[in-house]
Coordinates of C-alpha atoms (C1' of nucleotides) in Angstrom, one line a residue:
Chain J
M1 CA 0.0 0.0 0.0
T2 CA 1.5 3.3 -1.1
E3 CA -0.1 6.7 -0.4
S4 CA -1.2 7.0 -4.0
D5 CA -3.5 4.0 -3.4
I6 CA -5.2 5.6 -0.5
G7 CA -8.5 7.1 -1.6
T8 CA -8.8 4.9 -4.7
G9 CA -11.9 2.8 -5.1
T10 CA -15.4 3.7 -4.0
G11 CA -16.2 1.3 -1.2
R12 CA -16.7 2.4 2.4
R13 CA -13.2 1.3 3.3
A14 CA -11.6 3.5 0.7
R15 CA -13.7 6.5 1.7
N16 CA -12.8 6.1 5.3
K17 CA -9.1 5.8 4.5
A18 CA -9.2 8.9 2.3
D19 CA -10.9 10.8 5.0
K20 CA -8.5 9.8 7.7
L21 CA -5.5 10.6 5.5
R22 CA -7.0 14.1 5.0
R23 CA -7.5 14.6 8.7
I24 CA -4.0 13.4 9.5
K25 CA -2.5 15.8 7.0
E26 CA -4.5 18.7 8.3
S27 CA -3.8 18.0 11.9
S28 CA -0.1 17.5 11.3
Y29 CA 0.3 20.7 9.3
E30 CA -1.7 22.8 11.8
L31 CA 0.3 21.5 14.8
F32 CA 3.7 21.7 13.1
S33 CA 2.9 25.3 12.2
E34 CA 1.6 26.2 15.6
K35 CA 4.2 24.6 17.7
G36 CA 7.0 23.4 15.5
Y37 CA 7.9 19.9 14.3
D38 CA 10.0 18.9 17.4
Q39 CA 7.4 20.2 19.8
T40 CA 4.5 18.3 18.3
T41 CA 3.7 14.8 19.6
M42 CA 2.3 12.0 17.7
R43 CA -0.4 11.7 20.4
E44 CA -1.5 15.3 19.8
I45 CA -1.7 14.7 16.1
A46 CA -3.8 11.5 16.6
A47 CA -6.1 13.3 19.1
R48 CA -6.7 16.2 16.7
A49 CA -7.3 13.9 13.8
G50 CA -9.7 11.9 15.9
I51 CA -7.9 8.6 15.5
A52 CA -5.8 6.3 17.7
L53 CA -2.1 6.7 18.0
G54 CA -1.2 3.6 16.2
T55 CA -3.4 4.4 13.2
I56 CA -1.0 7.2 12.1
F57 CA 1.6 4.6 11.3
T58 CA -0.6 3.0 8.7
Y59 CA -0.4 6.3 6.8
A60 CA 3.2 7.4 7.5
S61 CA 6.1 5.2 8.3
D62 CA 7.4 7.6 11.0
K63 CA 7.2 11.2 12.1
R64 CA 9.6 12.4 9.5
D65 CA 7.4 10.8 6.9
L66 CA 4.5 13.1 8.0
L67 CA 6.5 16.2 7.0
F68 CA 6.7 14.8 3.4
L69 CA 3.1 13.5 3.4
I70 CA 2.2 17.2 3.8
F71 CA 5.0 18.6 1.5
N72 CA 4.6 16.3 -1.4
D73 CA 1.2 17.7 -2.3
R74 CA 2.6 21.2 -2.2
Q75 CA 5.7 20.2 -4.2
D76 CA 3.5 18.9 -7.0
E77 CA 1.5 22.1 -7.2
L78 CA 4.6 24.3 -6.8
R79 CA 6.3 22.4 -9.6
R80 CA 3.3 22.9 -11.9
V81 CA 3.2 26.7 -11.2
S82 CA 7.0 27.0 -11.3
F83 CA 7.4 25.2 -14.7
A84 CA 4.6 27.3 -16.1
A85 CA 6.3 30.5 -15.1
I86 CA 9.5 29.9 -17.1
P87 CA 9.7 32.4 -19.9
E88 CA 10.6 30.9 -23.3
N89 CA 13.5 32.2 -25.3
A90 CA 14.5 34.4 -22.4
P91 CA 18.0 34.8 -21.0
F92 CA 19.0 31.7 -19.1
G93 CA 19.3 33.5 -15.8
D94 CA 15.8 34.8 -16.1
Q95 CA 14.5 31.3 -16.7
I96 CA 16.1 29.6 -13.7
E97 CA 15.2 32.6 -11.5
A98 CA 11.6 32.2 -12.6
L99 CA 11.7 28.5 -11.9
F100 CA 12.8 29.0 -8.3
T101 CA 10.7 32.1 -7.5
P102 CA 7.5 30.3 -6.6
F103 CA 9.4 28.1 -4.2
Y104 CA 10.8 31.1 -2.4
Y105 CA 7.3 32.7 -2.1
H106 CA 5.9 29.5 -0.8
F107 CA 8.7 28.9 1.8
Y108 CA 8.3 32.4 3.0
T109 CA 4.8 31.6 4.2
E110 CA 6.1 28.9 6.4
P111 CA 9.8 29.3 7.3
A112 CA 9.8 27.2 10.4
F113 CA 8.1 24.3 8.7
T114 CA 10.6 24.7 5.8
R115 CA 13.6 24.6 8.2
Y116 CA 12.5 21.2 9.5
L117 CA 11.9 20.0 6.0
L118 CA 15.4 21.0 4.9
R119 CA 16.9 19.3 7.9
E120 CA 14.9 16.1 7.5
L121 CA 15.3 15.7 3.7
T122 CA 19.0 15.1 4.0
F123 CA 19.5 11.4 3.0
F124 CA 15.8 10.9 3.2
K125 CA 15.7 7.4 1.8
N126 CA 13.3 5.4 3.8
G127 CA 9.6 6.1 4.5
I128 CA 6.5 5.7 2.4
Q129 CA 6.8 9.3 1.1
S130 CA 10.4 9.1 0.1
P131 CA 10.0 7.9 -3.5
R132 CA 7.5 10.5 -4.3
F133 CA 9.6 13.2 -2.8
Q134 CA 12.8 12.1 -4.6
E135 CA 10.9 11.8 -7.8
G136 CA 9.8 15.4 -7.4
R137 CA 13.4 16.6 -7.0
R138 CA 14.6 14.6 -10.0
S139 CA 11.8 16.1 -12.0
I140 CA 13.0 19.6 -11.1
V141 CA 16.6 18.8 -12.0
K142 CA 15.5 17.3 -15.2
R143 CA 13.6 20.5 -16.1
I144 CA 16.7 22.5 -15.4
R145 CA 18.7 20.2 -17.6
E146 CA 16.3 20.7 -20.4
L147 CA 16.6 24.5 -20.0
V148 CA 20.4 24.1 -20.1
E149 CA 20.2 22.0 -23.3
E150 CA 17.8 24.4 -25.0
A151 CA 19.9 27.4 -24.1
T152 CA 23.0 25.6 -25.3
A153 CA 21.2 24.7 -28.6
S154 CA 20.2 28.3 -29.1
D155 CA 23.7 29.6 -28.4
R156 CA 22.8 31.4 -25.2
L157 CA 25.1 29.1 -23.3
T158 CA 28.5 27.8 -24.3
P159 CA 28.5 24.3 -25.6
G160 CA 30.4 21.3 -24.2
N161 CA 29.2 21.3 -20.6
P162 CA 27.7 18.2 -19.1
S163 CA 24.0 19.3 -18.8
Q164 CA 23.1 16.9 -16.0
H165 CA 26.0 18.1 -13.9
V166 CA 25.3 21.7 -14.6
A167 CA 21.6 21.2 -13.6
E168 CA 22.7 19.5 -10.4
M169 CA 25.1 22.5 -9.6
I170 CA 22.2 24.9 -10.2
F171 CA 20.0 22.9 -7.9
G172 CA 22.8 22.7 -5.3
L173 CA 23.3 26.4 -5.4
Y174 CA 19.6 26.9 -4.9
Q175 CA 19.6 24.7 -1.9
S176 CA 22.6 26.4 -0.4
E177 CA 21.1 29.8 -0.9
L178 CA 17.8 28.7 0.5
R179 CA 19.5 27.5 3.7
L180 CA 21.4 30.7 4.1
W181 CA 18.3 32.7 3.5
L182 CA 16.3 30.7 6.1
S183 CA 19.1 31.0 8.6
G184 CA 18.4 34.7 8.9
D185 CA 15.9 36.0 11.4
N186 CA 13.4 37.7 9.2
P187 CA 14.2 36.7 5.6
A188 CA 12.4 38.8 3.0
V189 CA 11.6 37.1 -0.3
K190 CA 13.1 39.9 -2.4
D191 CA 16.4 39.7 -0.5
G192 CA 16.6 35.9 -0.9
L193 CA 15.8 36.0 -4.6
K194 CA 18.3 38.8 -5.2
R195 CA 21.1 36.8 -3.7
L196 CA 20.0 33.7 -5.6
R197 CA 20.0 35.6 -8.8
E198 CA 23.4 37.0 -8.1
A199 CA 24.7 33.5 -7.6
F200 CA 23.3 32.4 -10.9
D201 CA 24.7 35.4 -12.7
I202 CA 28.2 34.6 -11.3
L203 CA 27.9 31.0 -12.4
I204 CA 26.8 32.1 -15.9
A205 CA 29.5 34.8 -16.3
G206 CA 32.2 32.6 -14.7
L207 CA 35.0 33.6 -12.4
A208 CA 37.9 33.4 -14.8
N209 CA 39.5 36.5 -16.0
P210 CA 38.8 36.7 -19.8
R211 CA 42.1 38.6 -20.2
G212 CA 43.4 35.1 -19.4
D213 CA 47.0 35.8 -18.5
Chain M
M1 CA 31.0 25.7 31.5
T2 CA 32.0 25.2 27.9
E3 CA 33.9 22.3 26.5
S4 CA 37.0 24.3 26.2
D5 CA 37.0 24.7 30.0
I6 CA 37.0 21.0 30.5
G7 CA 40.4 19.8 31.3
T8 CA 41.8 23.1 32.4
G9 CA 43.3 23.4 35.8
T10 CA 45.3 20.8 37.7
G11 CA 43.1 19.7 40.5
R12 CA 41.6 16.2 40.8
R13 CA 38.2 17.6 39.7
A14 CA 39.7 18.9 36.5
R15 CA 41.6 15.7 35.8
N16 CA 38.5 13.6 36.4
K17 CA 36.5 15.7 34.0
A18 CA 39.1 15.6 31.3
D19 CA 39.3 11.8 31.6
K20 CA 35.5 11.4 31.4
L21 CA 35.3 13.6 28.4
R22 CA 37.9 11.5 26.6
R23 CA 36.1 8.3 27.5
I24 CA 32.8 9.7 26.3
K25 CA 34.3 10.8 23.0
E26 CA 35.9 7.4 22.5
S27 CA 32.9 5.4 23.3
S28 CA 30.6 7.5 21.2
Y29 CA 32.8 7.3 18.2
E30 CA 33.3 3.6 18.5
L31 CA 29.6 2.9 18.8
F32 CA 28.5 5.3 16.1
S33 CA 31.0 3.7 13.8
E34 CA 30.1 0.1 14.8
K35 CA 26.3 0.5 14.8
G36 CA 25.4 3.8 13.3
Y37 CA 24.2 7.0 15.1
D38 CA 20.5 6.1 15.2
Q39 CA 21.2 2.6 16.4
T40 CA 23.4 3.7 19.3
T41 CA 21.8 4.4 22.6
M42 CA 22.9 6.8 25.2
R43 CA 22.8 4.0 27.8
E44 CA 25.3 2.0 25.7
I45 CA 27.6 5.0 25.4
A46 CA 27.4 5.6 29.2
A47 CA 28.1 1.9 29.9
R48 CA 31.1 1.7 27.6
A49 CA 32.5 5.0 29.0
G50 CA 32.0 3.6 32.6
I51 CA 29.8 6.5 33.7
A52 CA 26.1 6.9 34.6
L53 CA 23.6 7.8 32.0
G54 CA 22.9 11.3 33.3
T55 CA 26.6 12.2 33.4
I56 CA 26.8 12.4 29.6
F57 CA 24.5 15.4 29.6
T58 CA 27.1 17.3 31.6
Y59 CA 29.4 17.0 28.6
A60 CA 27.0 17.2 25.7
S61 CA 23.6 19.0 25.6
D62 CA 22.0 16.2 23.6
K63 CA 22.8 13.2 21.4
R64 CA 23.3 15.4 18.3
D65 CA 25.9 17.4 20.3
L66 CA 27.9 14.2 20.8
L67 CA 28.4 14.0 17.0
F68 CA 30.0 17.4 17.0
L69 CA 31.9 16.8 20.2
I70 CA 33.7 14.1 18.2
F71 CA 33.8 16.0 14.9
N72 CA 35.0 19.4 16.1
D73 CA 38.4 17.9 17.1
R74 CA 38.8 16.4 13.6
Q75 CA 37.6 19.5 11.9
D76 CA 40.3 21.6 13.6
E77 CA 43.0 19.1 12.4
L78 CA 41.5 18.8 8.9
R79 CA 41.4 22.5 8.5
R80 CA 45.1 22.7 9.5
V81 CA 46.1 20.1 7.0
S82 CA 43.8 21.5 4.4
F83 CA 45.0 25.1 4.6
A84 CA 48.6 23.9 4.5
A85 CA 47.9 21.9 1.3
I86 CA 46.9 24.9 -0.7
P87 CA 49.5 25.7 -3.4
E88 CA 50.5 29.3 -3.6
N89 CA 50.2 31.2 -6.9
A90 CA 48.6 28.2 -8.5
P91 CA 45.5 28.2 -10.7
F92 CA 42.4 29.0 -8.6
G93 CA 40.8 25.7 -9.4
D94 CA 43.9 23.8 -8.1
Q95 CA 43.8 25.8 -4.9
I96 CA 40.2 25.1 -4.0
E97 CA 40.5 21.5 -5.0
A98 CA 43.5 21.2 -2.7
L99 CA 41.6 22.8 0.1
F100 CA 38.7 20.3 -0.1
T101 CA 40.8 17.1 -0.8
P102 CA 41.7 16.3 2.8
F103 CA 38.0 16.5 3.7
Y104 CA 37.1 14.0 1.1
Y105 CA 39.8 11.6 2.1
H106 CA 38.7 11.9 5.7
F107 CA 35.0 11.4 5.0
Y108 CA 35.9 8.4 2.9
T109 CA 37.1 6.7 6.1
E110 CA 33.8 7.0 7.8
P111 CA 31.0 7.6 5.3
A112 CA 28.2 6.4 7.6
F113 CA 29.3 8.8 10.4
T114 CA 29.6 11.6 7.8
R115 CA 26.0 11.0 6.6
Y116 CA 24.7 11.5 10.1
L117 CA 26.8 14.6 10.4
L118 CA 25.5 16.1 7.2
R119 CA 22.0 15.5 8.3
E120 CA 22.4 16.9 11.8
L121 CA 24.4 19.9 10.9
T122 CA 21.5 21.5 9.1
F123 CA 20.4 24.5 11.2
F124 CA 22.5 23.2 14.1
K125 CA 22.2 26.2 16.3
N126 CA 21.7 24.9 19.9
G127 CA 24.1 22.7 21.8
I128 CA 27.4 23.2 23.6
Q129 CA 29.3 22.2 20.5
S130 CA 27.5 24.4 18.0
P131 CA 29.5 27.6 18.4
R132 CA 32.8 25.8 17.8
F133 CA 31.4 24.0 14.8
Q134 CA 30.0 27.1 13.2
E135 CA 33.2 29.0 13.8
G136 CA 35.1 26.2 12.0
R137 CA 32.8 26.6 8.9
R138 CA 33.2 30.4 9.0
S139 CA 36.9 29.9 9.1
I140 CA 36.8 27.7 6.0
V141 CA 34.6 30.2 4.1
K142 CA 36.9 33.0 5.2
R143 CA 40.0 31.2 3.8
I144 CA 38.2 30.6 0.5
R145 CA 37.3 34.3 0.4
E146 CA 41.0 35.2 0.9
L147 CA 41.9 32.9 -2.0
V148 CA 39.3 34.6 -4.2
E149 CA 40.6 38.0 -3.3
E150 CA 44.2 37.0 -3.8
A151 CA 43.4 35.4 -7.2
T152 CA 41.5 38.5 -8.2
A153 CA 44.3 40.8 -7.2
S154 CA 46.8 38.7 -9.2
D155 CA 44.5 38.8 -12.2
R156 CA 43.7 35.1 -12.2
L157 CA 40.1 35.8 -11.5
T158 CA 38.0 38.6 -13.0
P159 CA 37.4 41.6 -10.8
G160 CA 34.1 42.9 -9.5
N161 CA 32.6 39.8 -7.9
P162 CA 31.6 39.9 -4.2
S163 CA 34.2 37.7 -2.7
Q164 CA 32.2 36.7 0.3
H165 CA 29.3 35.5 -1.8
V166 CA 31.6 33.7 -4.2
A167 CA 33.2 31.9 -1.3
E168 CA 29.8 30.9 0.0
M169 CA 28.9 29.6 -3.4
I170 CA 32.0 27.5 -3.6
F171 CA 31.3 26.1 -0.1
G172 CA 27.7 25.5 -1.1
L173 CA 28.8 23.6 -4.2
Y174 CA 31.2 21.5 -2.1
Q175 CA 28.5 20.6 0.3
S176 CA 26.1 19.7 -2.5
E177 CA 28.7 17.5 -4.3
L178 CA 29.6 15.9 -1.0
R179 CA 26.0 14.9 -0.4
L180 CA 25.7 13.5 -3.9
W181 CA 28.9 11.6 -3.5
L182 CA 27.9 10.1 -0.2
S183 CA 24.5 9.2 -1.5
G184 CA 26.1 6.6 -3.7
D185 CA 26.7 3.1 -2.5
N186 CA 30.5 2.8 -2.7
P187 CA 31.8 6.2 -3.3
A188 CA 35.5 6.3 -4.3
V189 CA 37.5 9.4 -3.4
K190 CA 38.8 9.9 -6.9
D191 CA 35.4 9.9 -8.4
G192 CA 34.0 12.4 -5.9
L193 CA 37.0 14.7 -6.3
K194 CA 36.8 14.5 -10.0
R195 CA 33.1 15.6 -10.0
L196 CA 33.9 18.4 -7.5
R197 CA 36.7 19.6 -9.7
E198 CA 34.5 19.6 -12.7
A199 CA 31.9 21.7 -10.8
F200 CA 34.6 24.2 -9.9
D201 CA 35.9 24.3 -13.4
I202 CA 32.4 25.1 -14.7
L203 CA 32.0 27.8 -12.2
I204 CA 35.3 29.3 -13.1
A205 CA 34.8 29.1 -16.8
G206 CA 31.1 30.2 -16.6
L207 CA 28.2 29.0 -18.6
A208 CA 27.7 32.0 -20.9
N209 CA 28.5 31.8 -24.5
P210 CA 31.4 34.2 -25.1
R211 CA 30.2 34.7 -28.7
G212 CA 27.5 36.5 -26.8
D213 CA 24.8 36.9 -29.5
Chain D
dT1 C1' 41.6 18.9 60.6
dT2 C1' 36.9 20.2 60.3
dC3 C1' 33.4 22.3 58.1
dA4 C1' 30.9 24.8 54.8
dA5 C1' 30.4 25.7 49.9
dT6 C1' 30.5 24.3 45.5
dA7 C1' 30.8 21.1 41.6
dA8 C1' 29.9 16.7 39.6
dA9 C1' 27.7 12.3 39.3
dT10 C1' 23.8 9.5 39.7
dG11 C1' 19.8 6.8 38.1
dA12 C1' 14.9 6.8 38.8
dA13 C1' 11.2 9.1 36.6
dC14 C1' 9.3 11.0 32.7
dA15 C1' 8.1 12.1 27.7
dT16 C1' 7.5 10.5 23.4
dG17 C1' 8.3 7.8 19.0
dT18 C1' 7.3 3.1 17.5
dT19 C1' 5.7 -1.8 17.6
dC20 C1' 2.4 -5.4 17.7
dA21 C1' -1.0 -8.8 19.3
dA22 C1' -5.7 -8.4 19.8
dT23 C1' -10.0 -6.4 18.1
dT24 C1' -13.2 -4.4 15.0
dG25 C1' -14.9 -3.3 10.5
dT26 C1' -15.5 -4.4 5.6
dT27 C1' -15.6 -7.2 1.5
dT28 C1' -16.0 -11.5 -0.9
dT29 C1' -17.5 -16.2 -1.2
dT30 C1' -20.7 -19.8 -0.8
Chain Q
dA1 C1' -27.7 -14.5 4.9
dA2 C1' -23.9 -16.6 7.1
dA3 C1' -19.3 -17.6 7.0
dA4 C1' -14.7 -16.9 5.7
dA5 C1' -11.1 -13.9 4.3
dC6 C1' -9.1 -9.7 4.4
dA7 C1' -8.0 -4.9 5.9
dA8 C1' -7.9 -1.4 9.1
dT9 C1' -7.9 0.2 13.9
dT10 C1' -6.6 0.2 18.5
dG11 C1' -3.9 1.3 22.7
dA12 C1' -1.0 -1.1 25.9
dA13 C1' 3.7 -2.2 26.0
dC14 C1' 8.2 -1.1 24.8
dA15 C1' 12.6 1.6 23.7
dT16 C1' 15.2 5.4 24.3
dG17 C1' 16.4 10.5 24.8
dT18 C1' 16.2 13.8 28.5
dT19 C1' 15.3 15.9 33.2
dC20 C1' 16.1 16.6 37.9
dA21 C1' 16.1 15.9 43.0
dT22 C1' 19.3 13.5 45.6
dT23 C1' 23.8 11.9 46.7
dT24 C1' 28.8 11.9 46.5
dA25 C1' 33.2 14.1 45.8
dT26 C1' 36.3 18.0 45.8
dT27 C1' 37.9 22.4 47.2
dG28 C1' 38.9 26.3 50.1
dA29 C1' 38.2 28.7 54.5
dA30 C1' 38.3 28.8 59.5

DNA sequence: TTCAATAAATGAACATGTTCAATTGTTTTT
DNA sequence: AAAAACAATTGAACATGTTCATTTATTGAA
């Protein structure tokens, strides 16, 4: 049983499960937001969702998995919005900035939740929600790789670079900037995006002195 | 009382504390290596160190802090070796590759331990060991910034870039590559370093097409 | 040396994530 | 409809990180 199976079918059993899943997601998110991930207990989540403690573990393999049960839905929607926002035939820097902008705006609405997410996603391999989460990230990196290849084909970027690696570098820089941004006390979206764009511009322009002595 | 105070002085009390601290470090490291961080219990650590459970918490604020109690010593030594290995007046790429090489070789000797470290260091703000750890990172970024500034002054790098941000980008890329490297099953040092160097070379050369249409 | 003051160590008690054998609810078969 | 098969739910029991009131050890003063 994977999460995608929950809610399929039309019998009473399926309806009950879909409803419980929804209540678990809602309760978890509310409590994580109100009190923080570490301060929220599984018992509280169960109580607010109106189910027994043990039932949670039918829907999530552990507490960390709950974070991604919540986030995976958002990630899907964010990816959709983000990919749609990429301007065609625009400078490469504009394109990748546009791609990451919706993520920054979303994370701004829940910085505390996002910090826990960034901590827990490191080497997140086990758990029911892990495959879906990792697939989401792969899909973002893949989209960046396509942008790199398109920009290379249209001579906006220099040829010869390994597109997969370049895409991973861009995603790595994004993550690094995101962490720095969220480490600050009151991070404004504009400031974070400005720094991110600066990093991309430096990567695009390169560090080497063109005089090349 | 901070860790740096432990072991100072010459009285019996100071000697006892220094000795206990050493035993705690040894036991923690052995057990983390043998069974993994998550699988090691505080009770096991206490038993092997020959102290009571509660005593550990005089030396580390929590379990995570134990990881950094162990790592901070290594980080100091690694930094020393790493900084000394940087060739002067060499190409910038050679310099930053040399700086990170000792870290890769060290992490190769304990990949499991390192994975836990990378997970737990995200937003590691509380805990007795946090200030020392964060200071170590700042010191590495500072050294990179100096290299950037030296290379810019000697015309190896193009002028006009914000050196602090460039240094943070390089450190961010290193972290990102390190995570990818350690995500693999049997990561060889050479492979990891080759990829890291490729990333640095791309950053140095830039992505933009110099034909610049 | 004796005594007070301080520091350190102790482990029982507690809090909370997780497991699992037993129970309840739903679906399918006859 | 009754029975059998299957799925989902339950919460007590367990495992383990952490706290803290109590005890023990060390130091410095009288």
